[in-house]
Amino acid sequence: MKRIVCEACGHSNAEGTVLCQSCGKPIEKNQHIDGNEKTKLLNMRYDGSARRSQTYNKSFVDKIWNFFSSVKVGVWLIVLTLLASALGTIFPQEMYIPQDVQPLDHYREQYGIAGQIYYQLGLHNLYSSWWYMILIALIGISIVVASIDRVVPLYKALKMQKPKRHETFLKRQRLFSQTNQPSLNDKEKFLERLKSKRYKLTEEDGHILAEKGRFTRWGPYVNHLGLIIFLIGALLRFVPFMYIDEFVWVREGETLPIKGTEREYYIENNDFIFETYDEEEDRKFAEALQNQSAPVASNYQTDAVIYRNHEAELVGAEPDLEKVKEGSIRVNHPLKIDGFSLYQSSYQSEFSTMSFYIHETDDKDEQELANFTVDLSNPVNHYELDNGFEVELVRYMPDYYLDDGEPKSKTDYPNNPAFVFAVYPPDASEPEYSFAGIGRNIDATGENDYKIALNGFDVQYVTGLAVKRDYTLPILMIGGLIFMIGVVQGLYWQHRRIWIHPKGNELWVAAHTNKNWYGLKREIDTLMEDTSLIRVVDQQEQK
Amino acid sequence: MDGLVSISSNFLYLAFVLYLAATFFFGGTIRSKNSTSSQTWVSRVAIGLTILGFLASVVYFILRWIASGHAPVSNLFEFTTFFGMMLVLAFIVMYFIYRLNILGLFVLPVALLIIAYASMFPTELSPLVPSLKSHWLYIHVTTVSLGEAVLAVSFAAGLIYLIKEVDQSYRSKRTTWLEIIIYSLYATLGFVVISSIFSATDYNATFEVTNESGVSTLEYHLPAITGPADGTLVTTDRMEPWFDTPGWMNGAEAPRKFNTLLWSFAVGLVFYLITRLILRKRIAAAIQPYLRKVNSDLVDEISYRAVAIGFPIFTLGGLIFAMIWAQEAWNRYWGWDPKEVWALITWFFYAAFLHLRLSQGWHGEKSAWLAVVGFAIIMFNLIAVNLVLAGLHSYA
């Protein structure tokens, strides 16, 4: 690699250096890089260090590198992602529309032609679309390339800097002053005050550099590192081992294997508790509750026992369960076991038993002749009743509906149970067929002597628990933490440098900060108070 | 318990009055002969009243917390009020860094508008649904609103910069946009005034709406300029709506909210036009001479500094704490809910702001316009997302 030797101090600089790393003298042939040719002030960004992106632009790799290292490109990517994100909130995303409808119909019915276009463009799943992913990936690449392009040369430049700077460098700083024949006393006073303001002073032949807050220059690179770790964490979700996302429905009293744990853990639902606010008990909320049409939920809770199955390895073996944990699962209070978390996500109430009685069809009083109860989670087929009746359960539809006139079951959950019973009266050999359900009682032939009527039912809760194991969470936490450290480090402090340069009878003072110029100028003003030193002038203001 | 709530409300009212008084005293500092950041007895009284007002609002907050048993940040009234409180706090902090009196003259009216706006929503104590019952409610909501409040100070400083710097000698895009910003503040005032008037008279018009899911009712508290499509007015002696709300507005009770919006714009426009008639020039042009002594560089730096301070706080509260809580409550740290997306948009926007400012040299006017746009995004997320876009956060 070619080196550039500084004419003033003899320091050997990397190719593409704009300001000598040691003394700061502008390196003539490179001034175009930071646009210093026509300006009075030097562009001090990255201290005039040699950045790859500003030095090479020949090969394909150079061009790609330069593209991604540009802040302008980075900002454009941010703005595009911002606009795309906003686009996705115009109508609800697909995951927030009702599950039991055709998405196209839903968007068309709800939002008209605009909704249809929205759907057809795929904007209903915008955030998982390939182009949105690519935008995020490009931002990621931009962050990495732009950071590497800057942090290495900047680190070298700040490490290398000498207190004694070239005069051109000082004169072309934004804050600058020249004091003729300053008193030694005043200079000492100024230096003492700098020290008390926690400036670090280094000296070389009477030339002094007062510096503080250099660490803040690394803030952007630290926060970018945090973002990259976060993005990697988010990406790792696609690795199956890292992320398990399951759901279990457990009835009260039931014990089931927890999905996703390979039958290693079982859960028993001892009780599901659903509570609502009560106007009498929660008097302070009475007014708000009266304004609500429906009761307001106060608690969803599953009292659960977790078992460990010692026979999990053996396929088909009877589970050998050992109780390992007992506790309640509430919203905001998941139950955690062995990396898995169980979240209270949903619940349903369903029928657990239904009981029926038999009466004579012609009996207006519907006097009960016999009764029986069907256990819906485990229905028995044959029932022998009082007075010599027998009932056969011919067909059971847990979630009854009519599909083109044909009775069917929508799901296996007893949400709307219906039955076809064959009733054997004591005096007959041929059965009578009856269809029974909630609010339905149909006599198939219209000639039945006996009728089946609903006597009552029991309801039980089924709790819906999300089962998650997410090994990416610690990575995301670390990424977020590093980002916060970096962003605070970079934004809550400033890197301030003041060069004090004796020149014959004069004392030159030049100052630079990476941001908050007003604050630096004000600080120097107070540090120079009641001295004969000439206050620094903001040379940019005088344009 | 009711007693405690009303005492608490009185403290909020007291805070409001103190802020109003402080605004006048900050106004008084304009006439001082020296620069706008000099300390006189007037400015001391002004900041003193502001601090007293803030303390009064802290008392409101604590009493209401005791009364309801949870931090009062759980519905739109409470959250917006808290945002107003945090805006004053952010101003006090920035004031003690920069001692710029004129900032108070711009921030406090915005805080007053926000608090007044908040009180137009139902103010009764509301119970917490299970997903809100978490310590993260206080941690998340308080940090978000503090962060957004600091960012709002950036808006106020940016507005001062624009009013001072935008050339008012001829009409341009910039003067028009500046008037639009000022008009939007008038529209907020319009909302407060019209809502207060009609709620004082207990105005009520009920519509019966027929749609696929059956017949429902919709209550208006303002005369209906726009009525629900397929709705019939059932209250007697009430104005018939002039036209139907467009069908694509689908949020809960969208016609009522759209009607309120129209009223706010209309009343705001009346106020705005009256002011223009009195001043006989653009409002920004009328304010401009009073800002002559303001140091533009200082205001520019305050605007940027507020972003530099607010951005990390916002990130912490609006994204990181939000994700931790979402993981606890909804078992996913991110779900692309509109409120979440708009928090991300806010974050992207200020990230772009910082890159443009620190690396591309966007100072002064460009930076001030960005500060204004950023505030518009925050207000959109604070208000419009709750009211217009349905989602997990629409608890108002």
mmCIF file of C-alpha atoms in Angstrom, chain A residues 356-359 369-370 372 381-383 385-386 388-394 420-436 441-442 448-453:
data_model
loop_
_atom_site.group_PDB
_atom_site.id
_atom_site.type_symbol
_atom_site.label_atom_id
_atom_site.label_comp_id
_atom_site.label_asym_id
_atom_site.label_seq_id
_atom_site.Cartn_x
_atom_site.Cartn_y
_atom_site.Cartn_z
ATOM 1 C CA PHE A 356 -81.624 -36.121 28.763
ATOM 2 C CA TYR A 357 -84.934 -37.612 29.771
ATOM 3 C CA ILE A 358 -87.536 -39.596 27.923
ATOM 4 C CA HIS A 359 -91.224 -38.853 27.894
ATOM 5 C CA LEU A 369 -89.990 -41.876 32.326
ATOM 6 C CA ALA A 370 -86.227 -42.354 32.368
ATOM 7 C CA PHE A 372 -79.429 -40.580 31.198
ATOM 8 C CA ASN A 381 -72.512 -45.949 23.376
ATOM 9 C CA HIS A 382 -75.047 -47.917 25.346
ATOM 10 C CA TYR A 383 -77.293 -46.797 28.196
ATOM 11 C CA LEU A 385 -82.283 -46.935 31.891
ATOM 12 C CA ASP A 386 -85.104 -47.201 34.420
ATOM 13 C CA GLY A 388 -86.722 -50.970 30.939
ATOM 14 C CA PHE A 389 -85.644 -48.304 28.450
ATOM 15 C CA GLU A 390 -82.417 -48.696 26.555
ATOM 16 C CA VAL A 391 -80.644 -46.043 24.527
ATOM 17 C CA GLU A 392 -78.009 -46.471 21.894
ATOM 18 C CA LEU A 393 -75.863 -43.490 20.903
ATOM 19 C CA VAL A 394 -75.799 -43.922 17.149
ATOM 20 C CA VAL A 420 -78.634 -39.321 17.057
ATOM 21 C CA PHE A 421 -80.102 -41.692 19.594
ATOM 22 C CA ALA A 422 -81.794 -45.021 19.082
ATOM 23 C CA VAL A 423 -84.366 -45.498 21.850
ATOM 24 C CA TYR A 424 -85.486 -49.028 22.678
ATOM 25 C CA PRO A 425 -88.782 -48.736 24.597
ATOM 26 C CA PRO A 426 -89.444 -51.565 27.109
ATOM 27 C CA ASP A 427 -92.298 -52.968 25.067
ATOM 28 C CA ALA A 428 -90.767 -52.834 21.602
ATOM 29 C CA SER A 429 -87.992 -54.632 19.788
ATOM 30 C CA GLU A 430 -87.479 -52.029 17.046
ATOM 31 C CA PRO A 431 -85.740 -48.771 18.088
ATOM 32 C CA GLU A 432 -87.063 -45.281 17.493
ATOM 33 C CA TYR A 433 -84.560 -42.758 16.137
ATOM 34 C CA SER A 434 -84.317 -39.268 17.548
ATOM 35 C CA PHE A 435 -82.081 -36.365 16.776
ATOM 36 C CA ALA A 436 -81.258 -34.231 19.825
ATOM 37 C CA ASN A 441 -85.336 -32.245 19.057
ATOM 38 C CA ILE A 442 -86.297 -33.882 15.814
ATOM 39 C CA ASN A 448 -92.125 -41.974 17.509
ATOM 40 C CA ASP A 449 -94.046 -42.816 20.651
ATOM 41 C CA TYR A 450 -91.314 -41.451 22.885
ATOM 42 C CA LYS A 451 -89.410 -38.264 22.789
ATOM 43 C CA ILE A 452 -85.951 -37.329 24.126
ATOM 44 C CA ALA A 453 -85.679 -33.964 25.829
#
